[in-house]
Coordinates of C-alpha atoms in Angstrom, one line a residue:
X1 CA 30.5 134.3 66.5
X2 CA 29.4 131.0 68.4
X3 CA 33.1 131.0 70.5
X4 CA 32.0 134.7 71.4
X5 CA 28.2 134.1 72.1
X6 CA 30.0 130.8 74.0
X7 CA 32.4 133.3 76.1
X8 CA 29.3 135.4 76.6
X9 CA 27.6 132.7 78.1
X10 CA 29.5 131.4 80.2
X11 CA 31.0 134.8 81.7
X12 CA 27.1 135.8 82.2
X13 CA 27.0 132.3 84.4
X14 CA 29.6 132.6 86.4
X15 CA 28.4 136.0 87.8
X16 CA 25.1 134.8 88.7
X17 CA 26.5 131.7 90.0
X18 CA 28.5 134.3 92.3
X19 CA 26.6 137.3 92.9
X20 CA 24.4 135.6 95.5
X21 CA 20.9 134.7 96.8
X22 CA 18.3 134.4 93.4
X23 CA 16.3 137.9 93.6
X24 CA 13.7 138.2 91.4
X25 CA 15.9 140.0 89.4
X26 CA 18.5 137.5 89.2
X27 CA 16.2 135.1 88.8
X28 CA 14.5 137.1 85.5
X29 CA 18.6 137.0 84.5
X30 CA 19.0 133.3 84.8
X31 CA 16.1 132.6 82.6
X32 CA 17.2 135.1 79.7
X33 CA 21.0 133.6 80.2
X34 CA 19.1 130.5 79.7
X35 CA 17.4 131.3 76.5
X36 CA 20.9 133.1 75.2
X37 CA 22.3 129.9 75.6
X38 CA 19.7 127.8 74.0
X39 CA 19.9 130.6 71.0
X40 CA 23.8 130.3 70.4
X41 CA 23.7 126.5 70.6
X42 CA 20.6 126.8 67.8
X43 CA 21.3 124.4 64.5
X44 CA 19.9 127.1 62.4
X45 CA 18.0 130.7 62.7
X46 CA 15.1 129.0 61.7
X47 CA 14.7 127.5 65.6
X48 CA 12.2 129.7 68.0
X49 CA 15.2 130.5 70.4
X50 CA 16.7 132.2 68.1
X51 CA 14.5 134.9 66.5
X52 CA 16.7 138.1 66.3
X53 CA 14.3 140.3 66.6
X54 CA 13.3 139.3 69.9
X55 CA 16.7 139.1 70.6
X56 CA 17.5 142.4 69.9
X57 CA 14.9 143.8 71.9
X58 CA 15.6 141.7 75.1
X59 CA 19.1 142.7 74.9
X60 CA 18.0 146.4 74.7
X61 CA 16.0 146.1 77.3
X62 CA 18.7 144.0 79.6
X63 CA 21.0 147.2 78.8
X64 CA 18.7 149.9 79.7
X65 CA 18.2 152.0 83.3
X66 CA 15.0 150.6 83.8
X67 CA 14.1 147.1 85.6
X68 CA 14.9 143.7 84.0
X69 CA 12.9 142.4 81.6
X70 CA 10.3 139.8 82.4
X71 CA 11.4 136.7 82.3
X72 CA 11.8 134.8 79.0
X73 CA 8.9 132.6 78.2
X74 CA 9.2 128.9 78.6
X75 CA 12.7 128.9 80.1
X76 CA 11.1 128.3 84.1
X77 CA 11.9 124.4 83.6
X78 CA 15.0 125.1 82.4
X79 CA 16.2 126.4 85.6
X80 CA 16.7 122.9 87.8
X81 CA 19.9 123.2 87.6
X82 CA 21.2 126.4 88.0
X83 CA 19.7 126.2 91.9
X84 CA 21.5 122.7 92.5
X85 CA 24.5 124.2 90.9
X86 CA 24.6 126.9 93.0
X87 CA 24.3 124.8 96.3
X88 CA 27.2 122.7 95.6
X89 CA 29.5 126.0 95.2
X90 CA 28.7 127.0 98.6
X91 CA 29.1 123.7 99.7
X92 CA 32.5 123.2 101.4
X93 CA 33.2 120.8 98.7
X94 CA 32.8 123.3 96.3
X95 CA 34.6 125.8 97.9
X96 CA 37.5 123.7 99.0
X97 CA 37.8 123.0 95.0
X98 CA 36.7 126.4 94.1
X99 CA 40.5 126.9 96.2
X100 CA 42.2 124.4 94.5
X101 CA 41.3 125.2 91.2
X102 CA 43.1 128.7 92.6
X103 CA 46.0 127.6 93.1
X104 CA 46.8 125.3 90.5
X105 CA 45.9 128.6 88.0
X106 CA 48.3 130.6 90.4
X107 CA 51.1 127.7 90.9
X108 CA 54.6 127.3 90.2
X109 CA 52.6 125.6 86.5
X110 CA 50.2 128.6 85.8
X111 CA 50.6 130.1 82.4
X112 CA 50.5 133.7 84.0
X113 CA 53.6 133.0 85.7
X114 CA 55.4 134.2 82.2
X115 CA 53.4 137.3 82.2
X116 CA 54.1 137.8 85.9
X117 CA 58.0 137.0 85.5
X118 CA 57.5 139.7 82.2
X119 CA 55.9 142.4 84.8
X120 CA 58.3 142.2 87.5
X121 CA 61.7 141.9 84.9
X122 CA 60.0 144.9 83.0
X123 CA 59.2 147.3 85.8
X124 CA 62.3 146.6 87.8
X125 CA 64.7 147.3 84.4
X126 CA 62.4 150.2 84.2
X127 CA 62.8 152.1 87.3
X128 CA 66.5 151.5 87.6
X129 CA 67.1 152.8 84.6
X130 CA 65.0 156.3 85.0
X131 CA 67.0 156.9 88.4
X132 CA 70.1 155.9 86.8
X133 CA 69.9 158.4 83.8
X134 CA 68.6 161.1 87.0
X135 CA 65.0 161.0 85.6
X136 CA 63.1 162.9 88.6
X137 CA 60.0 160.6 88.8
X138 CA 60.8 156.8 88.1
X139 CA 57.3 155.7 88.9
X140 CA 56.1 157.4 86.2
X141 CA 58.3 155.2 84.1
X142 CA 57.4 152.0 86.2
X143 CA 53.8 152.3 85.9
X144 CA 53.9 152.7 82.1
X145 CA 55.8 149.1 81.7
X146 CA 53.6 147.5 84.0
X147 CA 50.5 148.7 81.8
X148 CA 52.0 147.2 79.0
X149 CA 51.6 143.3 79.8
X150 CA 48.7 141.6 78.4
X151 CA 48.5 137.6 77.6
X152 CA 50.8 137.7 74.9
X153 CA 53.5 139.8 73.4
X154 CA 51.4 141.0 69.8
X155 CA 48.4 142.4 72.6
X156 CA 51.7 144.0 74.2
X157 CA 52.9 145.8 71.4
X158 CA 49.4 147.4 70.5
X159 CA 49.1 148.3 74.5
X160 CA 52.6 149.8 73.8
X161 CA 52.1 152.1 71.0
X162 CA 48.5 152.8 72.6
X163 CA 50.3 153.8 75.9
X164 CA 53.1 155.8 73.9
X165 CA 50.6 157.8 72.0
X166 CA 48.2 158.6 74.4
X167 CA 51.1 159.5 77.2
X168 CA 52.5 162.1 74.3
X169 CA 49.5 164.0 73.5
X170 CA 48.4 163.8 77.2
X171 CA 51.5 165.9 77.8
X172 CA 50.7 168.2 75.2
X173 CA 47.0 168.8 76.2
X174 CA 48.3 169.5 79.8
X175 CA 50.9 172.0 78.5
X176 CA 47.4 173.8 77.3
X177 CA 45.4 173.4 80.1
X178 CA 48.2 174.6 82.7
X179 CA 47.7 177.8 82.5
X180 CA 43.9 177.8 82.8
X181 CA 45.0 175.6 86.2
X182 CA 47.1 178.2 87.8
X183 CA 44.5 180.7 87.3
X184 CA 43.7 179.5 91.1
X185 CA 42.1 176.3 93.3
X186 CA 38.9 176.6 92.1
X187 CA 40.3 176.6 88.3
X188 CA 42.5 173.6 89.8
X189 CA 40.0 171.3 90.9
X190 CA 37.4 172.0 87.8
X191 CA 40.8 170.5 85.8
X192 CA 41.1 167.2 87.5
X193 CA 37.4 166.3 88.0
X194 CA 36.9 167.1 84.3
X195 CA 40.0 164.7 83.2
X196 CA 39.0 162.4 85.8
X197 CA 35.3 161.7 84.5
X198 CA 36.7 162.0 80.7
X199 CA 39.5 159.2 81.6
X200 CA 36.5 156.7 83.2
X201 CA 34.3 157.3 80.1
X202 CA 36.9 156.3 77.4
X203 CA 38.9 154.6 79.1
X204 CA 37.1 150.9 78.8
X205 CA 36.1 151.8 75.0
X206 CA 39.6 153.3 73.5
X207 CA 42.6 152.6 75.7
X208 CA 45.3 155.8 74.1
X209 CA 41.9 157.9 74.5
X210 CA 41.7 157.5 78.0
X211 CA 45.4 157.8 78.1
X212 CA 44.7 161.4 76.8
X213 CA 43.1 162.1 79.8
X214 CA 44.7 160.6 82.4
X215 CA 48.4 161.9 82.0
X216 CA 46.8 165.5 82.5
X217 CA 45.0 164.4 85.5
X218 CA 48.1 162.8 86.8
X219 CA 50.0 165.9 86.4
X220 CA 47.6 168.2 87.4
X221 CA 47.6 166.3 90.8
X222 CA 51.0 167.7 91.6
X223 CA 50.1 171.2 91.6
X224 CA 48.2 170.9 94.8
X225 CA 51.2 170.5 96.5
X226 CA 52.6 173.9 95.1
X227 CA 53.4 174.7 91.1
X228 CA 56.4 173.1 89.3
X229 CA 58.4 174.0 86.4
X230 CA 56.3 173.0 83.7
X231 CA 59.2 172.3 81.6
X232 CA 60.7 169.8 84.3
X233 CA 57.1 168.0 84.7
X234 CA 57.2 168.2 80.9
X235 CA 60.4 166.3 80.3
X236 CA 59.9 164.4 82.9
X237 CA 57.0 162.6 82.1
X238 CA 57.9 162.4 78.0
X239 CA 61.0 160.6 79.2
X240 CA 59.4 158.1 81.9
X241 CA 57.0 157.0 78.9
X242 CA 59.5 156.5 76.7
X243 CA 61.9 155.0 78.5
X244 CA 59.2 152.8 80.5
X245 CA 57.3 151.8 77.0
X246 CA 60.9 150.6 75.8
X247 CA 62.2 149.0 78.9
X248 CA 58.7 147.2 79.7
X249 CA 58.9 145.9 76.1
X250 CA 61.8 144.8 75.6
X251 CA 61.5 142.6 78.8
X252 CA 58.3 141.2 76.9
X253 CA 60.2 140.2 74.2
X254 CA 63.0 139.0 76.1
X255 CA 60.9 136.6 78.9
X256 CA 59.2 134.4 76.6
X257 CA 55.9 132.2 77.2
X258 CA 57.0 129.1 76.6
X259 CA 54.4 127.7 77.8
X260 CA 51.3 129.0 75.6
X261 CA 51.5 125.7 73.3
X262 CA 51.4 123.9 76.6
X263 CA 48.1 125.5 77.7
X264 CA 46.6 124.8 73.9
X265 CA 47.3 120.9 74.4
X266 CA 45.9 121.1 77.8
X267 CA 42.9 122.8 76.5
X268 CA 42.5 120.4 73.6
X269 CA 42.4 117.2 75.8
X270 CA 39.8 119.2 78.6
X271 CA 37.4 119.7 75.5
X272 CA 38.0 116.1 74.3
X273 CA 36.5 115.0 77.9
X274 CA 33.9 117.5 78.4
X275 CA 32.8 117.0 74.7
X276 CA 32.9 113.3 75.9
X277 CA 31.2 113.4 79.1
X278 CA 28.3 115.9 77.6
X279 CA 27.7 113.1 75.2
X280 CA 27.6 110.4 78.1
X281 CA 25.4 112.4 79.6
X282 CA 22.8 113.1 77.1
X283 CA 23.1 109.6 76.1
X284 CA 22.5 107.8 79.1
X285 CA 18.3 107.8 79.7
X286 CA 18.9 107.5 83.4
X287 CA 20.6 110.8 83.8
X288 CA 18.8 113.9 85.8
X289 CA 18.1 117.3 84.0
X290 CA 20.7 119.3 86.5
X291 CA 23.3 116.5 85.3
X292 CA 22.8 117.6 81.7
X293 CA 22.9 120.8 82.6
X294 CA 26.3 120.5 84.7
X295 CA 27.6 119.0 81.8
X296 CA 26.6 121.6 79.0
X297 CA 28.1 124.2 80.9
X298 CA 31.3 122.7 81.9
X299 CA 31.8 121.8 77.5
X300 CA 31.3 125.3 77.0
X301 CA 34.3 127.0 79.6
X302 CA 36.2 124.5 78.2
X303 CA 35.8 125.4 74.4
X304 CA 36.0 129.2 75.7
X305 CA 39.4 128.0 77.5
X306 CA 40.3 126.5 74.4
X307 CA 40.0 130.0 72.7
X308 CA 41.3 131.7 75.0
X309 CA 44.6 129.6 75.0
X310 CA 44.6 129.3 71.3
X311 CA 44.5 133.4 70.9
X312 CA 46.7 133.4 73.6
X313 CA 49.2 131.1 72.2
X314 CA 48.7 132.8 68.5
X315 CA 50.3 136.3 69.5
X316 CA 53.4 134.7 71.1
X317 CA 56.8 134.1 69.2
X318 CA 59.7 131.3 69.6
X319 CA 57.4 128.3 70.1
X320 CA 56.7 124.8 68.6
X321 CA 53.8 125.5 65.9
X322 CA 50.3 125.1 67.2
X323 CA 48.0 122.0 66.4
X324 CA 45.5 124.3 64.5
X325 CA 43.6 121.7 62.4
X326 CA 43.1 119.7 65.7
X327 CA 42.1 123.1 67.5
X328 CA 39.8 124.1 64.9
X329 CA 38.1 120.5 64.8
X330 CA 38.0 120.4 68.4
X331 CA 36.3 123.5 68.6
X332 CA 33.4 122.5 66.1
X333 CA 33.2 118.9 67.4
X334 CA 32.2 121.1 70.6
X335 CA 29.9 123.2 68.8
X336 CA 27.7 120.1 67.1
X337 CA 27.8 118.7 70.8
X338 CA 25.9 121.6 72.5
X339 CA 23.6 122.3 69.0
X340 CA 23.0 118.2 69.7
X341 CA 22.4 118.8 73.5
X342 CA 20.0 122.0 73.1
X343 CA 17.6 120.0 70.5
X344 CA 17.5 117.1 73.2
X345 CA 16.6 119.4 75.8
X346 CA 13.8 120.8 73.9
X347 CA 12.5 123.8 72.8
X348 CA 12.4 126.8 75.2
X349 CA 10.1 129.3 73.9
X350 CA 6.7 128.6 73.9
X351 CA 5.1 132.1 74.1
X352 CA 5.2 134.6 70.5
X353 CA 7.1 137.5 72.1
X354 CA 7.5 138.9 75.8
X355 CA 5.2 141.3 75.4
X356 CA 2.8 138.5 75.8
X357 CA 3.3 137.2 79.2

């Protein structure tokens, strides 16, 4: 729960960081991702920042249509340095490392070059080998492998049989819905804008579900350019997901990630210098509040690094075995260093509930 509420975090600062000028309504953001972060670094539920209650009811109201909710009480000191931060990104110093950092994620030593190598091998074997067997549509086929590929081969086998499945019984609800489709443009139309909204609703909650809907779509699509055999768009499209879910696969299995153990050790030794540095930091009486701050935040994206790489490295196969006792002790070491930090800093509610402001 604390690497998720850590994740959480740091995602929710890095798109604040990015998204701008501090609107009010930004602003009102900062301050509750400031008292998230002060409630997941908590020693205990007893501490103020961490009242679920009022928790619950923030988050409600930070998901809800409405405007944002006022800001969270006693959290206006805690913003020095999220403005400072935010300077040195624009800065041309930050930007110029904002690029470098770029391309040493996207270099010849990325760990998504695997996945990349995986994509290409999977949606090239793909494609040849629908036109080669006379499949009428190979994109159909190349486009199914290349949704396959996540960051490591277990997540690839559940996107497979997720793919697979939903493909299938897409066909099988468009064979139902083709007649209603013929029935003429109007009929038509209805069709895809109703398969169009169902695929964006599901699609981000159950991937196979959204599959459903989107292989009719797809199909239906082709009729506007006149009406097909629905037995040839039938076989078609049963045989491109087949023969793309196995081709993209096996290329998955075959182009292994070597270097997932690589990225763990990597991640191990960043945490062992952030951890270090935040301690440095808190330590040293002579350091500023947007110093602390910095350093805080740059020990948490490295522990949600660290479990990133260590899920990542988890699903893969053929590879050395994983430090896990040193991952695992890294990863609480990290933990007690924010908990350590956030009593430090101070406590960060001072008012009973928001309704009180």
């Amino acid at each position: 729960h604390r690497n998720a509420a850590a994740a959480a975090v740091h995602a929710a600062w890095q798109c604040l960081l990015a998204s701008g000028r501090p609107t009010p309504v930004r602003r009102s953001l900062e301050r509750l991702v400031v008292h998230a972060e002060a409630a997941f670094a908590a020693p205990g539920p007893g501490a103020g920042a961490a009242d679920p209650d009022r928790l619950r009811e923030w988050a409600a109201l930070t998901r809800a249509r409405g405007p944002a909710p006022p800001p969270a009480p006693g959290t206006a000191d805690e913003l020095h340095g999220i403005d400072a931060e935010r300077a040195a990104l624009r800065a041309p110093e930050g930007r110029r490392a904002n690029r470098r950092a770029l391309l040493r994620r996207l270099g010849p030593g990325s760990p998504l070059l695997p996945v990349a190598v995986r994509t290409l091998a999977g949606c090239a074997f793909a494609g040849y080998l629908c036109a080669a067997l006379g499949v009428g549509r190979p994109y159909w086929a190349i486009v199914t492998a290349a949704s396959l590929y996540q960051a490591n081969i277990s997540l690839s086998w559940n996107r497979t049989l997720q793919r697979t499945l939903g493909n299938l019984l897409g066909v099988l609800v468009f064979a139902v819905v083709l007649p209603l489709s013929r029935t003429g443009p109007l009929a038509l139309v209805c069709c895809c804008l109703f398969f169009s909204f169902a695929a964006e609703a599901l699609i981000t909650r159950n991937y196979w579900l959204g599959s459903v809907a989107v292989t009719p779509m797809a199909l239906l699509v082709l009729e506007f350019g006149g009406a097909h055999p629905a037995g040839e768009l039938i076989g078609d499209r049963v045989l491109d997901t087949l023969l793309g879910a196995a081709a993209g696969f096996l290329a998955a299995t075959l182009v292994t990630n070597r270097r997932a153990a690589g990225r763990v050790e990597r991640a191990l030794d960043a945490a062992d210098r952030a951890r270090a540095a935040a301690d440095r930091v808190a330590a040293d009486p002579r350091s500023v509040p947007a110093e602390r701050d910095r350093a805080r935040r740059t020990l948490t994206a490295s522990l949600v690094e660290l479990r990133e790489a260590g899920d990542t490295a988890a699903g893969e196969w053929w590879q050395r075995a994983l430090p896990e006792q040193r991952l695992l002790a890294a990863e609480q070491a990290g933990h007690r260093t924010l908990a350590a930090t956030a009593q430090r800093r101070g406590p960060t509610v001072h008012a009973p509930s928001i309704g009180a402001e």
